[in-house]
Amino acid sequence: MELTAPNGTLRLRGEGAVLTVTLDRPREQNSITPGLMADLHGALDRAEADPGCRVVVLRAEGSAFCSGMDLHAAAAGTDDLAAHGGERFLGLLKRLTTVERIVVSCVDGRASGGGVGIVAASDLVHATPGSQFGLPEALWGLLPCCVLPYLIRRVGFQRAYAMTLSTLPVGAADAARCGLVDELADDPEPALRRLLVRATKLEGSTIGDLKRYFRRMWIVSEEMEADAVREFGRLMHSPVARERITAFASGARMPWDR
């Protein structure tokens, strides 16, 4: 049976050892809001509460997997986002890397900004050949502060740096070559079925132990997390970011179009 999450941003379907979570804001390109983050946490709660669940599959309705921060919401409530948005989003990414379930992002379309963060924080990423991954934050006077620790973990410093600086999207084939995508296929179902054969043999606690152990090997420290949140807040308060986000949300001409 399929359920709708409390804030209406997701659809949930549990089948045996798999909980499928579908982002369901296609008209908003599945952009990230406080409601969507809360619903994702709720979905992970549901997965952890089910002793038979081993895999959480993240999908999306529409042509975009996730377009990152909802800039319309940001323009309407920049102060709240500056104070709490980075902390909330970083908490979500951290949870994806520690939840005692295998998290698989199935990308069929565009992932931008925070959407790349969700992908990078997932345990495994399956993508179709037409998918794209991009970090456009610098165009808005921002940086992908919370995304970068997890993206660097996946693709390395230089690739993450180039994606951030150029703001150019990376195609699925290039994403697979640099490690952002683990499986590239028109149909992700065969790879998911192969994964499930093994995943159902693992204890949830073993998955959690593995994820925590690997996290201790990486550079993401509490100090780094705090710095990411501080930098996001500083940039969200900057005149450049305020002007560009407001212009985008209101349909005004962007600075490069004037």
mmCIF file of C-alpha atoms in Angstrom:
data_model
loop_
_atom_site.group_PDB
_atom_site.id
_atom_site.type_symbol
_atom_site.label_atom_id
_atom_site.label_comp_id
_atom_site.label_asym_id
_atom_site.label_seq_id
_atom_site.Cartn_x
_atom_site.Cartn_y
_atom_site.Cartn_z
ATOM 1 C CA MET A 1 0.000 0.000 0.000
ATOM 2 C CA GLU A 2 1.270 3.460 -0.886
ATOM 3 C CA LEU A 3 1.134 6.227 1.716
ATOM 4 C CA THR A 4 1.596 9.980 1.492
ATOM 5 C CA ALA A 5 3.991 11.610 3.977
ATOM 6 C CA PRO A 6 2.494 14.095 6.478
ATOM 7 C CA ASN A 7 3.666 17.201 4.601
ATOM 8 C CA GLY A 8 2.630 15.784 1.237
ATOM 9 C CA THR A 9 6.132 15.896 -0.253
ATOM 10 C CA LEU A 10 6.731 12.126 -0.520
ATOM 11 C CA ARG A 11 5.006 8.865 -1.343
ATOM 12 C CA LEU A 12 6.006 5.763 0.590
ATOM 13 C CA ARG A 13 5.610 2.135 -0.404
ATOM 14 C CA GLY A 14 6.900 -0.797 1.600
ATOM 15 C CA GLU A 15 7.437 -4.137 -0.148
ATOM 16 C CA GLY A 16 9.225 -6.811 1.826
ATOM 17 C CA ALA A 17 12.732 -5.644 2.635
ATOM 18 C CA VAL A 18 12.440 -2.442 0.568
ATOM 19 C CA LEU A 19 10.917 0.922 1.431
ATOM 20 C CA THR A 20 10.531 3.015 -1.716
ATOM 21 C CA VAL A 21 10.428 6.759 -1.081
ATOM 22 C CA THR A 22 9.319 8.894 -4.024
ATOM 23 C CA LEU A 23 9.861 12.653 -3.949
ATOM 24 C CA ASP A 24 6.530 14.025 -5.106
ATOM 25 C CA ARG A 25 6.821 17.743 -5.846
ATOM 26 C CA PRO A 26 7.273 17.540 -9.627
ATOM 27 C CA ARG A 27 5.915 21.035 -10.332
ATOM 28 C CA GLU A 28 8.544 22.432 -7.945
ATOM 29 C CA GLN A 29 11.200 20.098 -9.406
ATOM 30 C CA ASN A 30 11.278 18.281 -6.070
ATOM 31 C CA SER A 31 13.049 21.211 -4.446
ATOM 32 C CA ILE A 32 13.997 21.000 -0.789
ATOM 33 C CA THR A 33 11.807 22.616 1.861
ATOM 34 C CA PRO A 34 11.621 22.140 5.642
ATOM 35 C CA GLY A 35 8.547 19.966 5.019
ATOM 36 C CA LEU A 36 10.399 17.695 2.613
ATOM 37 C CA MET A 37 13.310 17.310 5.024
ATOM 38 C CA ALA A 38 10.899 16.443 7.836
ATOM 39 C CA ASP A 39 9.127 13.905 5.619
ATOM 40 C CA LEU A 40 12.455 12.296 4.660
ATOM 41 C CA HIS A 41 13.369 11.954 8.324
ATOM 42 C CA GLY A 42 9.957 10.388 8.896
ATOM 43 C CA ALA A 43 10.569 7.920 6.082
ATOM 44 C CA LEU A 44 13.887 6.902 7.628
ATOM 45 C CA ASP A 45 12.132 6.529 10.992
ATOM 46 C CA ARG A 46 9.671 4.193 9.308
ATOM 47 C CA ALA A 47 12.471 2.154 7.742
ATOM 48 C CA GLU A 48 14.279 1.802 11.063
ATOM 49 C CA ALA A 49 11.071 0.823 12.850
ATOM 50 C CA ASP A 50 10.546 -2.091 10.441
ATOM 51 C CA PRO A 51 12.878 -4.938 11.462
ATOM 52 C CA GLY A 52 12.501 -6.537 8.035
ATOM 53 C CA CYS A 53 13.510 -3.451 6.059
ATOM 54 C CA ARG A 54 17.038 -3.451 4.651
ATOM 55 C CA VAL A 55 16.954 -1.001 1.747
ATOM 56 C CA VAL A 56 15.522 2.492 1.309
ATOM 57 C CA VAL A 57 15.176 3.447 -2.350
ATOM 58 C CA LEU A 58 14.898 7.155 -3.145
ATOM 59 C CA ARG A 59 13.144 8.007 -6.399
ATOM 60 C CA ALA A 60 11.451 11.108 -7.778
ATOM 61 C CA GLU A 61 8.344 12.002 -9.712
ATOM 62 C CA GLY A 62 8.868 14.171 -12.781
ATOM 63 C CA SER A 63 11.901 15.211 -14.786
ATOM 64 C CA ALA A 64 14.036 16.352 -11.844
ATOM 65 C CA PHE A 65 15.289 14.087 -9.095
ATOM 66 C CA CYS A 66 15.819 17.092 -6.835
ATOM 67 C CA SER A 67 16.637 20.688 -7.756
ATOM 68 C CA GLY A 68 18.068 21.644 -4.370
ATOM 69 C CA MET A 69 16.906 24.456 -2.121
ATOM 70 C CA ASP A 70 13.481 25.902 -2.912
ATOM 71 C CA LEU A 71 14.530 29.416 -3.939
ATOM 72 C CA HIS A 72 10.961 30.696 -3.782
ATOM 73 C CA ALA A 73 10.769 29.616 -0.146
ATOM 74 C CA ALA A 74 14.218 31.079 0.448
ATOM 75 C CA ALA A 75 13.134 34.455 -0.932
ATOM 76 C CA ALA A 76 10.105 34.436 1.368
ATOM 77 C CA GLY A 77 11.970 33.360 4.504
ATOM 78 C CA THR A 78 15.687 33.959 4.116
ATOM 79 C CA ASP A 79 16.300 34.683 7.807
ATOM 80 C CA ASP A 80 14.884 31.320 8.931
ATOM 81 C CA LEU A 81 16.837 29.473 6.267
ATOM 82 C CA ALA A 82 20.015 31.303 7.186
ATOM 83 C CA ALA A 83 19.582 30.430 10.846
ATOM 84 C CA HIS A 84 18.401 26.833 10.551
ATOM 85 C CA GLY A 85 18.378 25.657 6.925
ATOM 86 C CA GLY A 86 22.008 24.580 6.770
ATOM 87 C CA GLU A 87 21.826 22.779 10.092
ATOM 88 C CA ARG A 88 18.644 20.925 9.103
ATOM 89 C CA PHE A 89 19.976 19.873 5.724
ATOM 90 C CA LEU A 90 23.343 18.795 7.068
ATOM 91 C CA GLY A 91 21.499 16.737 9.680
ATOM 92 C CA LEU A 92 19.568 15.000 6.917
ATOM 93 C CA LEU A 93 22.713 14.173 4.936
ATOM 94 C CA LYS A 94 24.407 12.889 8.075
ATOM 95 C CA ARG A 95 21.425 10.689 8.821
ATOM 96 C CA LEU A 96 21.525 9.152 5.346
ATOM 97 C CA THR A 97 25.116 8.098 6.035
ATOM 98 C CA THR A 98 24.360 6.606 9.465
ATOM 99 C CA VAL A 99 20.847 5.100 9.241
ATOM 100 C CA GLU A 100 20.979 1.302 9.660
ATOM 101 C CA ARG A 101 19.568 0.694 6.202
ATOM 102 C CA ILE A 102 21.144 0.730 2.732
ATOM 103 C CA VAL A 103 20.087 3.965 1.014
ATOM 104 C CA VAL A 104 19.957 3.808 -2.786
ATOM 105 C CA SER A 105 19.237 6.913 -4.862
ATOM 106 C CA CYS A 106 17.722 6.078 -8.260
ATOM 107 C CA VAL A 107 18.231 9.175 -10.390
ATOM 108 C CA ASP A 108 16.346 9.614 -13.632
ATOM 109 C CA GLY A 109 16.690 13.290 -14.525
ATOM 110 C CA ARG A 110 18.384 16.309 -13.023
ATOM 111 C CA ALA A 111 19.952 16.591 -9.579
ATOM 112 C CA SER A 112 21.122 20.063 -8.599
ATOM 113 C CA GLY A 113 22.552 21.671 -5.488
ATOM 114 C CA GLY A 114 21.163 19.946 -2.432
ATOM 115 C CA GLY A 115 19.884 17.185 -4.705
ATOM 116 C CA VAL A 116 23.523 16.335 -5.413
ATOM 117 C CA GLY A 117 24.022 16.295 -1.650
ATOM 118 C CA ILE A 118 21.297 13.673 -1.207
ATOM 119 C CA VAL A 119 22.868 11.631 -3.995
ATOM 120 C CA ALA A 120 26.387 11.936 -2.576
ATOM 121 C CA ALA A 121 25.247 10.969 0.928
ATOM 122 C CA SER A 122 23.446 7.867 -0.357
ATOM 123 C CA ASP A 123 25.191 4.524 0.015
ATOM 124 C CA LEU A 124 24.650 3.591 -3.637
ATOM 125 C CA VAL A 125 23.559 5.619 -6.652
ATOM 126 C CA HIS A 126 21.858 4.196 -9.732
ATOM 127 C CA ALA A 127 21.245 6.558 -12.646
ATOM 128 C CA THR A 128 19.865 6.526 -16.150
ATOM 129 C CA PRO A 129 22.059 7.789 -19.030
ATOM 130 C CA GLY A 130 20.111 11.039 -19.394
ATOM 131 C CA SER A 131 20.631 12.132 -15.803
ATOM 132 C CA GLN A 132 22.684 15.209 -14.892
ATOM 133 C CA PHE A 133 24.332 16.474 -11.718
ATOM 134 C CA GLY A 134 25.191 20.116 -11.068
ATOM 135 C CA LEU A 135 26.099 22.644 -8.397
ATOM 136 C CA PRO A 136 24.705 26.046 -9.458
ATOM 137 C CA GLU A 137 24.998 27.696 -6.022
ATOM 138 C CA ALA A 138 27.751 30.127 -7.015
ATOM 139 C CA LEU A 139 25.336 31.701 -9.505
ATOM 140 C CA TRP A 140 23.154 32.714 -6.545
ATOM 141 C CA GLY A 141 26.076 34.046 -4.505
ATOM 142 C CA LEU A 142 26.126 30.878 -2.395
ATOM 143 C CA LEU A 143 28.285 27.779 -1.998
ATOM 144 C CA PRO A 144 27.203 24.140 -1.576
ATOM 145 C CA CYS A 145 28.617 24.218 1.950
ATOM 146 C CA CYS A 146 26.768 21.208 3.338
ATOM 147 C CA VAL A 147 27.008 19.187 0.131
ATOM 148 C CA LEU A 148 30.771 19.384 -0.343
ATOM 149 C CA PRO A 149 31.987 17.154 2.523
ATOM 150 C CA TYR A 150 29.883 14.309 1.148
ATOM 151 C CA LEU A 151 30.627 15.054 -2.500
ATOM 152 C CA ILE A 152 34.386 15.165 -1.852
ATOM 153 C CA ARG A 153 34.063 11.810 -0.109
ATOM 154 C CA ARG A 154 32.563 10.401 -3.304
ATOM 155 C CA VAL A 155 34.448 12.065 -6.150
ATOM 156 C CA GLY A 156 37.575 13.639 -4.641
ATOM 157 C CA PHE A 157 38.643 17.225 -4.039
ATOM 158 C CA GLN A 158 39.408 18.412 -7.572
ATOM 159 C CA ARG A 159 36.239 17.057 -9.179
ATOM 160 C CA ALA A 160 34.073 18.589 -6.456
ATOM 161 C CA TYR A 161 36.005 21.861 -6.730
ATOM 162 C CA ALA A 162 35.571 21.986 -10.516
ATOM 163 C CA MET A 163 31.839 21.260 -10.282
ATOM 164 C CA THR A 164 31.440 24.055 -7.722
ATOM 165 C CA LEU A 165 33.543 26.631 -9.551
ATOM 166 C CA SER A 166 32.275 25.989 -13.083
ATOM 167 C CA THR A 167 28.617 25.445 -12.079
ATOM 168 C CA LEU A 168 28.446 23.224 -15.191
ATOM 169 C CA PRO A 169 26.340 20.056 -14.978
ATOM 170 C CA VAL A 170 28.016 16.662 -15.183
ATOM 171 C CA GLY A 171 26.417 13.999 -17.366
ATOM 172 C CA ALA A 172 25.638 10.537 -16.081
ATOM 173 C CA ALA A 173 28.545 8.856 -17.862
ATOM 174 C CA ASP A 174 31.054 11.318 -16.389
ATOM 175 C CA ALA A 175 29.388 10.968 -12.977
ATOM 176 C CA ALA A 176 29.873 7.203 -13.195
ATOM 177 C CA ARG A 177 33.531 7.605 -14.153
ATOM 178 C CA CYS A 178 34.260 9.843 -11.157
ATOM 179 C CA GLY A 179 32.332 7.701 -8.668
ATOM 180 C CA LEU A 180 29.235 9.800 -8.066
ATOM 181 C CA VAL A 181 27.146 7.114 -9.803
ATOM 182 C CA ASP A 182 27.645 3.415 -8.990
ATOM 183 C CA GLU A 183 25.306 1.836 -11.565
ATOM 184 C CA LEU A 184 24.456 3.351 -14.942
ATOM 185 C CA ALA A 185 21.613 1.723 -16.863
ATOM 186 C CA ASP A 186 18.381 2.521 -18.663
ATOM 187 C CA ASP A 187 16.558 0.259 -16.214
ATOM 188 C CA PRO A 188 17.785 0.254 -12.575
ATOM 189 C CA GLU A 189 15.589 -2.671 -11.527
ATOM 190 C CA PRO A 190 18.009 -5.561 -12.317
ATOM 191 C CA ALA A 191 20.769 -3.953 -10.242
ATOM 192 C CA LEU A 192 18.323 -3.311 -7.392
ATOM 193 C CA ARG A 193 17.214 -6.946 -7.465
ATOM 194 C CA ARG A 194 20.840 -8.124 -7.324
ATOM 195 C CA LEU A 195 21.472 -5.829 -4.373
ATOM 196 C CA LEU A 196 18.414 -7.069 -2.526
ATOM 197 C CA VAL A 197 19.568 -10.692 -2.777
ATOM 198 C CA ARG A 198 22.608 -9.749 -0.685
ATOM 199 C CA ALA A 199 21.004 -7.032 1.449
ATOM 200 C CA THR A 200 18.368 -9.365 2.874
ATOM 201 C CA LYS A 201 21.176 -11.534 4.272
ATOM 202 C CA LEU A 202 22.585 -8.653 6.362
ATOM 203 C CA GLU A 203 21.458 -7.603 9.812
ATOM 204 C CA GLY A 204 20.405 -3.982 10.128
ATOM 205 C CA SER A 205 22.890 -3.553 12.974
ATOM 206 C CA THR A 206 25.701 -4.763 10.699
ATOM 207 C CA ILE A 207 24.776 -2.133 8.116
ATOM 208 C CA GLY A 208 24.820 0.508 10.853
ATOM 209 C CA ASP A 209 28.183 -0.686 12.188
ATOM 210 C CA LEU A 210 29.670 -0.588 8.687
ATOM 211 C CA LYS A 211 28.408 2.927 7.983
ATOM 212 C CA ARG A 212 29.626 4.271 11.333
ATOM 213 C CA TYR A 213 33.023 2.633 10.924
ATOM 214 C CA PHE A 214 33.542 4.084 7.459
ATOM 215 C CA ARG A 215 32.378 7.488 8.682
ATOM 216 C CA ARG A 216 35.121 7.458 11.339
ATOM 217 C CA MET A 217 37.668 6.913 8.573
ATOM 218 C CA TRP A 218 36.590 10.065 6.742
ATOM 219 C CA ILE A 219 37.338 13.747 7.380
ATOM 220 C CA VAL A 220 33.792 14.873 8.238
ATOM 221 C CA SER A 221 34.224 16.064 11.814
ATOM 222 C CA GLU A 222 31.930 18.006 14.115
ATOM 223 C CA GLU A 223 34.155 21.027 13.516
ATOM 224 C CA MET A 224 33.729 20.699 9.749
ATOM 225 C CA GLU A 225 29.952 20.334 10.103
ATOM 226 C CA ALA A 226 29.768 23.450 12.295
ATOM 227 C CA ASP A 227 31.857 25.380 9.764
ATOM 228 C CA ALA A 228 29.543 24.322 6.931
ATOM 229 C CA VAL A 229 26.493 25.579 8.826
ATOM 230 C CA ARG A 230 28.191 28.878 9.733
ATOM 231 C CA GLU A 231 29.313 29.518 6.159
ATOM 232 C CA PHE A 232 25.862 28.742 4.764
ATOM 233 C CA GLY A 233 24.312 31.205 7.209
ATOM 234 C CA ARG A 234 26.836 33.908 6.363
ATOM 235 C CA LEU A 235 26.271 33.548 2.640
ATOM 236 C CA MET A 236 22.490 33.483 2.971
ATOM 237 C CA HIS A 237 22.720 36.882 4.699
ATOM 238 C CA SER A 238 25.012 38.351 2.033
ATOM 239 C CA PRO A 239 23.637 41.119 -0.222
ATOM 240 C CA VAL A 240 24.586 39.184 -3.369
ATOM 241 C CA ALA A 241 22.621 36.088 -2.363
ATOM 242 C CA ARG A 242 19.612 38.079 -1.195
ATOM 243 C CA GLU A 243 19.483 40.067 -4.429
ATOM 244 C CA ARG A 244 19.864 37.079 -6.735
ATOM 245 C CA ILE A 245 17.478 34.755 -4.909
ATOM 246 C CA THR A 246 14.835 37.490 -4.729
ATOM 247 C CA ALA A 247 15.281 38.293 -8.435
ATOM 248 C CA PHE A 248 14.885 34.652 -9.392
ATOM 249 C CA ALA A 249 11.794 34.152 -7.234
ATOM 250 C CA SER A 250 10.110 37.301 -8.536
ATOM 251 C CA GLY A 251 10.910 36.610 -12.183
ATOM 252 C CA ALA A 252 13.110 39.725 -12.449
ATOM 253 C CA ARG A 253 16.103 39.854 -14.750
ATOM 254 C CA MET A 254 19.219 38.289 -13.309
ATOM 255 C CA PRO A 255 22.388 40.414 -13.112
ATOM 256 C CA TRP A 256 23.980 38.655 -16.100
ATOM 257 C CA ASP A 257 20.911 39.465 -18.229
ATOM 258 C CA ARG A 258 20.962 43.199 -17.594
#
